[in-house]
């Protein structure tokens, strides 16, 4: 049964994967950041570059908003463009009147950090490794009026059934589903984006992960028009830049969706290769959370902190897991990379595990 905890932070909620590859980590092979490698593609860079001739004018998001609405088959009134999905968490925390927010962990920590910064007392539901970090809707307090869950979940790579997530919806409750990695799932199965029949549903999407736009900041919210209006009132003027708007239009176009779908299948194949390699370390106590469905995997192994340090000396950066509520220092998150990179990493991991055991 998942655990419930009260307002006890105990984790560095503002630590993210990019910290592993800054400064002295900039030369490392990056398995810490969940951005698809070799992106943005040339055609997308060109579209963004073309937008620079319009920088003298204030950004006009109408065309990009309409493009996102068309991509999901919803009216434009159900779309809000944001400076990455992270901005949406801040808007939700500041704009909505919330009495009992609940965050389902382990997951991306920014939603809870934003809620705390806005003065809210946050309750956690901690999914357990023994249960495969699977969602139990009954574990969420009935009186919660805001529930946040990721799908597929960072860092566990668990893809919850859409029906189980939708079961969390209640009259008077806002259900926030972070689908930042859903476009890395073949067929986007279990997606709730575009659904208008789930009461209080708010879906967040990011275009930074699949398209390598973390430095540009672009994402969007899909929700009922009245919720979108509340969030929009909390935004500053012109929150999304002209280049980011150009990127949004490009990334939801049919060509881009086809490319993303192809990439999702390639990621699934590369992930299977990574998981098979990791399972060779079972005699050393390594366990992989499976089935993994995102562009990353979560592993538990003895002396993980020491293994991570040795991996850095061997040229590889991985994401520590102990900053996620529900995890400790025996957990690491590994981004999926191509087979050549993975093979090199597995060799380094073999050395790191040996060195950590001495």
Short mmCIF file of C-alpha atoms in Angstrom, two decimals:
data_model
loop_
_atom_site.label_atom_id
_atom_site.label_comp_id
_atom_site.label_asym_id
_atom_site.label_seq_id
_atom_site.Cartn_x
_atom_site.Cartn_y
_atom_site.Cartn_z
CA UNK A 1 0.00 0.00 0.00
CA UNK A 2 1.43 3.44 -0.89
CA UNK A 3 2.49 5.60 2.04
CA UNK A 4 1.13 9.05 2.89
CA UNK A 5 3.32 11.72 4.42
CA UNK A 6 2.60 15.24 5.59
CA UNK A 7 4.52 18.47 4.98
CA UNK A 8 8.05 17.12 5.42
CA UNK A 9 10.33 18.10 2.50
CA UNK A 10 13.57 16.24 3.38
CA UNK A 11 14.75 16.25 -0.26
CA UNK A 12 16.47 18.79 -2.49
CA UNK A 13 13.43 19.44 -4.67
CA UNK A 14 15.32 21.89 -6.86
CA UNK A 15 18.05 19.46 -7.90
CA UNK A 16 17.61 18.39 -11.52
CA UNK A 17 19.59 16.36 -14.03
CA UNK A 18 21.28 19.38 -15.58
CA UNK A 19 23.27 19.84 -12.35
CA UNK A 20 25.17 16.66 -13.25
CA UNK A 21 26.54 18.13 -16.50
CA UNK A 22 27.30 21.72 -15.52
CA UNK A 23 30.77 23.09 -14.82
CA UNK A 24 33.16 20.14 -14.32
CA UNK A 25 30.51 17.78 -15.74
CA UNK A 26 30.18 19.55 -19.09
CA UNK A 27 32.62 17.18 -20.82
CA UNK A 28 30.95 14.01 -19.56
CA UNK A 29 28.83 11.68 -21.67
CA UNK A 30 25.34 12.71 -20.58
CA UNK A 31 22.96 10.05 -19.29
CA UNK A 32 21.60 12.46 -16.68
CA UNK A 33 19.38 14.81 -18.70
CA UNK A 34 16.18 13.49 -20.29
CA UNK A 35 16.48 15.42 -23.55
CA UNK A 36 16.66 13.39 -26.74
CA UNK A 37 20.20 13.33 -28.09
CA UNK A 38 21.15 15.02 -31.39
CA UNK A 39 18.32 17.55 -31.19
CA UNK A 40 16.99 19.97 -32.25
CA UNK A 41 17.10 18.68 -35.84
CA UNK A 42 18.36 20.91 -38.66
CA UNK A 43 14.90 21.69 -40.04
CA UNK A 44 13.73 22.86 -36.62
CA UNK A 45 16.81 25.03 -36.08
CA UNK A 46 16.09 26.64 -39.44
CA UNK A 47 12.47 27.37 -38.51
CA UNK A 48 13.59 28.98 -35.27
CA UNK A 49 16.30 30.98 -37.06
CA UNK A 50 13.77 32.26 -39.60
CA UNK A 51 11.68 33.67 -36.75
CA UNK A 52 14.50 35.98 -35.67
CA UNK A 53 13.61 38.52 -38.36
CA UNK A 54 10.42 39.24 -36.41
CA UNK A 55 11.99 40.02 -33.05
CA UNK A 56 11.18 43.73 -33.26
CA UNK A 57 7.49 42.91 -32.85
CA UNK A 58 5.87 41.66 -29.66
CA UNK A 59 5.14 37.91 -29.68
CA UNK A 60 1.76 36.88 -31.09
CA UNK A 61 0.85 33.41 -29.88
CA UNK A 62 -2.46 33.00 -31.69
CA UNK A 63 -1.18 30.86 -34.57
CA UNK A 64 0.86 28.60 -32.28
CA UNK A 65 -2.05 28.22 -29.89
CA UNK A 66 -4.35 27.27 -32.77
CA UNK A 67 -1.77 24.76 -34.03
CA UNK A 68 -1.56 23.07 -30.62
CA UNK A 69 -5.36 23.01 -30.38
CA UNK A 70 -5.62 21.38 -33.80
CA UNK A 71 -2.95 18.82 -32.89
CA UNK A 72 -5.08 17.64 -29.95
CA UNK A 73 -8.50 18.25 -31.50
CA UNK A 74 -9.65 20.77 -28.90
CA UNK A 75 -10.84 24.41 -29.07
CA UNK A 76 -8.16 27.09 -28.68
CA UNK A 77 -9.84 28.15 -25.42
CA UNK A 78 -8.55 24.90 -23.92
CA UNK A 79 -4.87 25.69 -24.69
CA UNK A 80 -2.32 27.84 -22.87
CA UNK A 81 1.24 28.18 -24.15
CA UNK A 82 3.92 28.36 -21.46
CA UNK A 83 7.66 28.84 -21.11
CA UNK A 84 8.17 25.11 -20.68
CA UNK A 85 6.03 22.83 -18.55
CA UNK A 86 7.83 24.12 -15.45
CA UNK A 87 6.13 27.52 -15.79
CA UNK A 88 2.77 25.77 -15.77
CA UNK A 89 3.47 24.31 -12.32
CA UNK A 90 4.14 27.80 -10.99
CA UNK A 91 0.95 29.15 -12.56
CA UNK A 92 -1.12 26.32 -11.10
CA UNK A 93 0.36 26.86 -7.64
CA UNK A 94 -0.25 30.61 -7.71
CA UNK A 95 -3.53 30.90 -9.58
CA UNK A 96 -5.69 28.09 -8.20
CA UNK A 97 -7.33 28.28 -4.80
CA UNK A 98 -6.20 25.03 -3.19
CA UNK A 99 -6.82 23.63 0.30
CA UNK A 100 -5.20 20.18 0.17
CA UNK A 101 -2.72 19.62 -2.68
CA UNK A 102 -1.37 16.09 -3.04
CA UNK A 103 1.63 15.09 -5.14
CA UNK A 104 2.11 11.45 -6.10
CA UNK A 105 5.79 10.54 -5.73
CA UNK A 106 8.37 9.59 -6.82
CA UNK A 107 7.99 12.10 -9.64
CA UNK A 108 9.39 15.33 -11.04
CA UNK A 109 9.88 17.53 -7.99
CA UNK A 110 9.10 20.95 -9.48
CA UNK A 111 5.31 20.71 -8.93
CA UNK A 112 5.79 20.28 -5.19
CA UNK A 113 8.49 22.95 -5.05
CA UNK A 114 6.19 25.42 -6.81
CA UNK A 115 3.31 24.63 -4.46
CA UNK A 116 5.52 25.13 -1.40
CA UNK A 117 6.90 28.40 -2.77
CA UNK A 118 3.30 29.61 -3.15
CA UNK A 119 2.67 28.89 0.53
CA UNK A 120 0.79 25.61 0.27
CA UNK A 121 1.12 22.69 2.65
CA UNK A 122 1.68 19.63 0.48
CA UNK A 123 0.77 16.05 1.23
CA UNK A 124 2.63 13.26 -0.49
CA UNK A 125 1.50 9.85 -1.64
CA UNK A 126 4.61 7.68 -1.97
CA UNK A 127 4.34 4.79 -4.40
CA UNK A 128 6.50 1.83 -3.39
CA UNK A 129 9.23 -0.05 -5.18
CA UNK A 130 7.72 -3.32 -3.95
CA UNK A 131 4.62 -2.50 -5.98
CA UNK A 132 6.60 -1.46 -9.05
CA UNK A 133 5.72 2.18 -8.29
CA UNK A 134 2.23 1.48 -9.63
CA UNK A 135 -0.58 3.90 -8.93
CA UNK A 136 -3.23 2.94 -6.41
CA UNK A 137 -5.97 5.57 -6.83
CA UNK A 138 -7.41 4.64 -3.42
CA UNK A 139 -4.24 5.91 -1.73
CA UNK A 140 -5.01 9.52 -2.67
CA UNK A 141 -6.98 11.30 0.08
CA UNK A 142 -10.60 11.74 -0.89
CA UNK A 143 -10.60 15.38 0.20
CA UNK A 144 -7.58 16.37 -1.93
CA UNK A 145 -8.63 19.22 -4.21
CA UNK A 146 -5.43 19.18 -6.31
CA UNK A 147 -3.63 15.98 -7.33
CA UNK A 148 -0.43 15.93 -9.40
CA UNK A 149 0.92 12.83 -11.13
CA UNK A 150 3.37 12.22 -13.98
CA UNK A 151 2.66 9.83 -16.85
CA UNK A 152 4.98 8.30 -17.87
CA UNK A 153 6.52 9.17 -14.53
CA UNK A 154 9.94 10.72 -14.11
CA UNK A 155 12.07 9.08 -12.67
CA UNK A 156 10.41 5.64 -12.45
CA UNK A 157 9.57 5.32 -16.18
CA UNK A 158 6.23 3.79 -15.17
CA UNK A 159 3.35 4.35 -17.58
CA UNK A 160 0.12 4.31 -15.59
CA UNK A 161 -3.08 3.15 -17.31
CA UNK A 162 -5.14 6.14 -18.44
CA UNK A 163 -8.18 4.63 -16.74
CA UNK A 164 -6.38 4.48 -13.39
CA UNK A 165 -5.23 8.10 -13.69
CA UNK A 166 -8.70 9.26 -14.72
CA UNK A 167 -10.09 7.44 -11.68
CA UNK A 168 -8.43 10.17 -9.58
CA UNK A 169 -10.83 12.78 -11.00
CA UNK A 170 -13.56 14.13 -8.70
CA UNK A 171 -16.01 17.02 -8.82
CA UNK A 172 -14.25 19.99 -7.24
CA UNK A 173 -10.79 18.49 -7.73
CA UNK A 174 -8.10 19.61 -10.18
CA UNK A 175 -6.24 16.60 -11.58
CA UNK A 176 -2.87 17.62 -13.05
CA UNK A 177 -1.23 15.03 -15.29
CA UNK A 178 2.32 15.79 -16.39
CA UNK A 179 2.69 14.20 -19.83
CA UNK A 180 6.05 15.79 -20.60
CA UNK A 181 7.41 12.44 -21.84
CA UNK A 182 4.25 11.02 -23.41
CA UNK A 183 5.42 11.73 -26.96
CA UNK A 184 8.33 9.33 -26.31
CA UNK A 185 5.80 6.50 -25.82
CA UNK A 186 4.92 4.70 -29.07
CA UNK A 187 1.37 5.59 -30.00
CA UNK A 188 1.14 7.84 -26.93
CA UNK A 189 -0.93 5.07 -25.38
CA UNK A 190 -2.45 5.95 -22.02
CA UNK A 191 -2.44 9.67 -22.91
CA UNK A 192 -5.17 11.91 -21.54
CA UNK A 193 -4.25 14.94 -23.64
CA UNK A 194 -7.25 15.99 -25.68
CA UNK A 195 -9.77 14.34 -23.35
CA UNK A 196 -12.63 16.66 -22.37
CA UNK A 197 -14.75 14.13 -20.47
CA UNK A 198 -12.58 13.96 -17.31
CA UNK A 199 -13.71 16.56 -14.76
CA UNK A 200 -11.01 18.95 -13.55
CA UNK A 201 -8.36 17.48 -15.87
CA UNK A 202 -5.27 19.58 -16.58
CA UNK A 203 -2.66 18.02 -18.89
CA UNK A 204 0.80 19.50 -19.24
CA UNK A 205 2.97 18.87 -22.27
CA UNK A 206 6.59 19.83 -22.94
CA UNK A 207 8.26 20.26 -26.31
CA UNK A 208 11.73 20.52 -24.79
CA UNK A 209 12.42 16.81 -24.23
CA UNK A 210 11.77 15.23 -27.61
CA UNK A 211 12.96 18.23 -29.61
CA UNK A 212 15.99 19.39 -27.60
CA UNK A 213 14.56 22.81 -26.74
CA UNK A 214 15.36 23.01 -23.04
CA UNK A 215 17.21 26.27 -23.67
CA UNK A 216 14.25 27.80 -25.53
CA UNK A 217 11.50 26.91 -23.01
CA UNK A 218 8.24 25.91 -24.65
CA UNK A 219 5.33 23.80 -23.43
CA UNK A 220 1.57 24.05 -23.03
CA UNK A 221 -1.43 23.33 -20.85
CA UNK A 222 -4.64 21.61 -21.93
CA UNK A 223 -7.61 22.21 -19.62
CA UNK A 224 -11.15 23.52 -19.37
CA UNK A 225 -11.51 27.11 -20.66
CA UNK A 226 -12.21 28.50 -17.18
CA UNK A 227 -9.01 26.92 -15.83
CA UNK A 228 -7.01 28.23 -18.79
CA UNK A 229 -8.41 31.72 -18.13
CA UNK A 230 -7.31 31.56 -14.48
CA UNK A 231 -3.81 30.47 -15.41
CA UNK A 232 -3.55 33.07 -18.16
CA UNK A 233 -4.37 35.84 -15.70
CA UNK A 234 -1.40 34.73 -13.59
CA UNK A 235 1.02 34.89 -16.55
CA UNK A 236 3.07 37.98 -17.31
CA UNK A 237 2.52 39.68 -20.66
CA UNK A 238 4.14 37.96 -23.65
CA UNK A 239 5.40 34.95 -21.65
CA UNK A 240 6.48 32.92 -24.70
CA UNK A 241 9.07 34.36 -27.07
CA UNK A 242 8.67 34.58 -30.85
CA UNK A 243 11.29 31.86 -31.50
CA UNK A 244 9.55 29.57 -28.99
CA UNK A 245 6.20 30.19 -30.71
CA UNK A 246 7.76 29.28 -34.04
CA UNK A 247 9.10 26.09 -32.48
CA UNK A 248 5.67 25.23 -31.07
CA UNK A 249 4.03 25.52 -34.48
CA UNK A 250 6.76 23.43 -36.08
CA UNK A 251 6.72 20.69 -33.44
CA UNK A 252 2.99 20.00 -33.70
CA UNK A 253 2.93 19.92 -37.50
CA UNK A 254 2.29 16.54 -39.21
CA UNK A 255 5.94 16.18 -40.29
CA UNK A 256 7.16 16.66 -36.73
CA UNK A 257 4.57 14.30 -35.27
CA UNK A 258 5.67 11.60 -37.71
CA UNK A 259 9.32 12.17 -36.78
CA UNK A 260 8.48 12.03 -33.06
CA UNK A 261 6.56 8.79 -33.56
CA UNK A 262 9.56 7.26 -35.33
CA UNK A 263 11.87 8.48 -32.55
CA UNK A 264 9.58 6.89 -29.93
CA UNK A 265 10.01 3.47 -31.52
CA UNK A 266 13.77 3.96 -31.73
CA UNK A 267 13.87 4.98 -28.06
CA UNK A 268 11.92 1.84 -27.14
CA UNK A 269 14.47 -0.31 -28.99
CA UNK A 270 17.44 1.50 -27.43
CA UNK A 271 15.81 1.25 -23.99
CA UNK A 272 15.40 -2.51 -24.38
CA UNK A 273 19.11 -2.74 -25.21
CA UNK A 274 20.00 -0.69 -22.12
CA UNK A 275 17.75 -2.74 -19.83
CA UNK A 276 19.16 -6.03 -21.16
CA UNK A 277 22.68 -4.78 -20.46
CA UNK A 278 21.78 -3.59 -16.98
CA UNK A 279 20.18 -6.93 -16.11
CA UNK A 280 23.61 -8.53 -16.56
CA UNK A 281 24.53 -6.77 -13.30
CA UNK A 282 21.89 -8.64 -11.29
CA UNK A 283 24.58 -10.71 -9.48
CA UNK A 284 25.96 -7.40 -8.15
CA UNK A 285 22.53 -6.54 -6.75
CA UNK A 286 21.37 -4.15 -9.49
CA UNK A 287 17.62 -4.04 -10.12
CA UNK A 288 15.83 -2.22 -12.94
CA UNK A 289 12.31 -0.88 -12.52
CA UNK A 290 10.36 -2.60 -15.28
CA UNK A 291 8.49 -2.33 -17.49
CA UNK A 292 10.15 0.98 -18.32
CA UNK A 293 8.15 3.04 -20.80
CA UNK A 294 9.85 6.46 -20.83
CA UNK A 295 13.13 7.64 -22.38
CA UNK A 296 14.95 6.78 -19.12
CA UNK A 297 15.18 3.93 -16.63
CA UNK A 298 15.42 3.82 -12.85
CA UNK A 299 17.83 1.39 -11.21
CA UNK A 300 18.62 0.42 -7.64
CA UNK A 301 22.01 -0.92 -6.69
CA UNK A 302 24.17 -1.16 -3.61
CA UNK A 303 26.68 1.68 -3.13
CA UNK A 304 24.98 3.66 -5.90
CA UNK A 305 26.45 6.96 -4.67
CA UNK A 306 29.98 5.56 -4.95
CA UNK A 307 29.19 4.02 -8.35
CA UNK A 308 27.98 7.40 -9.57
CA UNK A 309 31.20 9.10 -8.43
CA UNK A 310 33.34 6.47 -10.16
CA UNK A 311 31.25 6.82 -13.33
CA UNK A 312 32.05 10.54 -13.37
CA UNK A 313 35.78 9.76 -13.22
CA UNK A 314 35.24 7.34 -16.09
CA UNK A 315 33.52 10.03 -18.17
CA UNK A 316 29.77 9.40 -17.63
CA UNK A 317 27.11 11.48 -15.88
CA UNK A 318 24.00 9.82 -14.43
CA UNK A 319 21.19 11.27 -12.33
CA UNK A 320 21.25 10.67 -8.58
CA UNK A 321 17.92 9.43 -7.25
CA UNK A 322 17.98 10.54 -3.64
CA UNK A 323 16.50 13.98 -4.38
CA UNK A 324 13.18 12.35 -5.34
CA UNK A 325 10.75 11.79 -2.44
CA UNK A 326 10.30 8.06 -1.99
CA UNK A 327 13.84 7.21 -3.12
CA UNK A 328 17.18 7.11 -1.32
CA UNK A 329 20.86 7.12 -2.27
CA UNK A 330 20.68 3.58 -3.72
CA UNK A 331 18.80 4.83 -6.78
CA UNK A 332 20.06 6.20 -10.10
CA UNK A 333 18.18 7.38 -13.20
CA UNK A 334 19.72 6.71 -16.61
CA UNK A 335 18.65 8.43 -19.82
CA UNK A 336 18.24 6.19 -22.85
CA UNK A 337 20.91 6.76 -25.47
CA UNK A 338 21.92 5.03 -28.71
CA UNK A 339 23.46 1.58 -28.61
CA UNK A 340 27.04 2.75 -29.09
CA UNK A 341 26.77 5.14 -26.16
CA UNK A 342 25.05 2.52 -24.04
CA UNK A 343 27.72 -0.08 -24.77
CA UNK A 344 30.42 2.33 -23.65
CA UNK A 345 28.42 3.19 -20.55
CA UNK A 346 27.92 -0.47 -19.62
CA UNK A 347 31.67 -1.05 -19.79
CA UNK A 348 32.22 1.96 -17.53
CA UNK A 349 29.50 0.73 -15.18
CA UNK A 350 31.27 -2.61 -14.87
CA UNK A 351 34.45 -0.81 -13.76
CA UNK A 352 32.55 1.53 -11.46
CA UNK A 353 30.73 -1.30 -9.70
CA UNK A 354 34.06 -3.11 -9.18
CA UNK A 355 35.74 0.01 -7.81
CA UNK A 356 32.81 0.79 -5.50
CA UNK A 357 33.00 -2.72 -4.06
CA UNK A 358 36.62 -2.43 -2.99
#
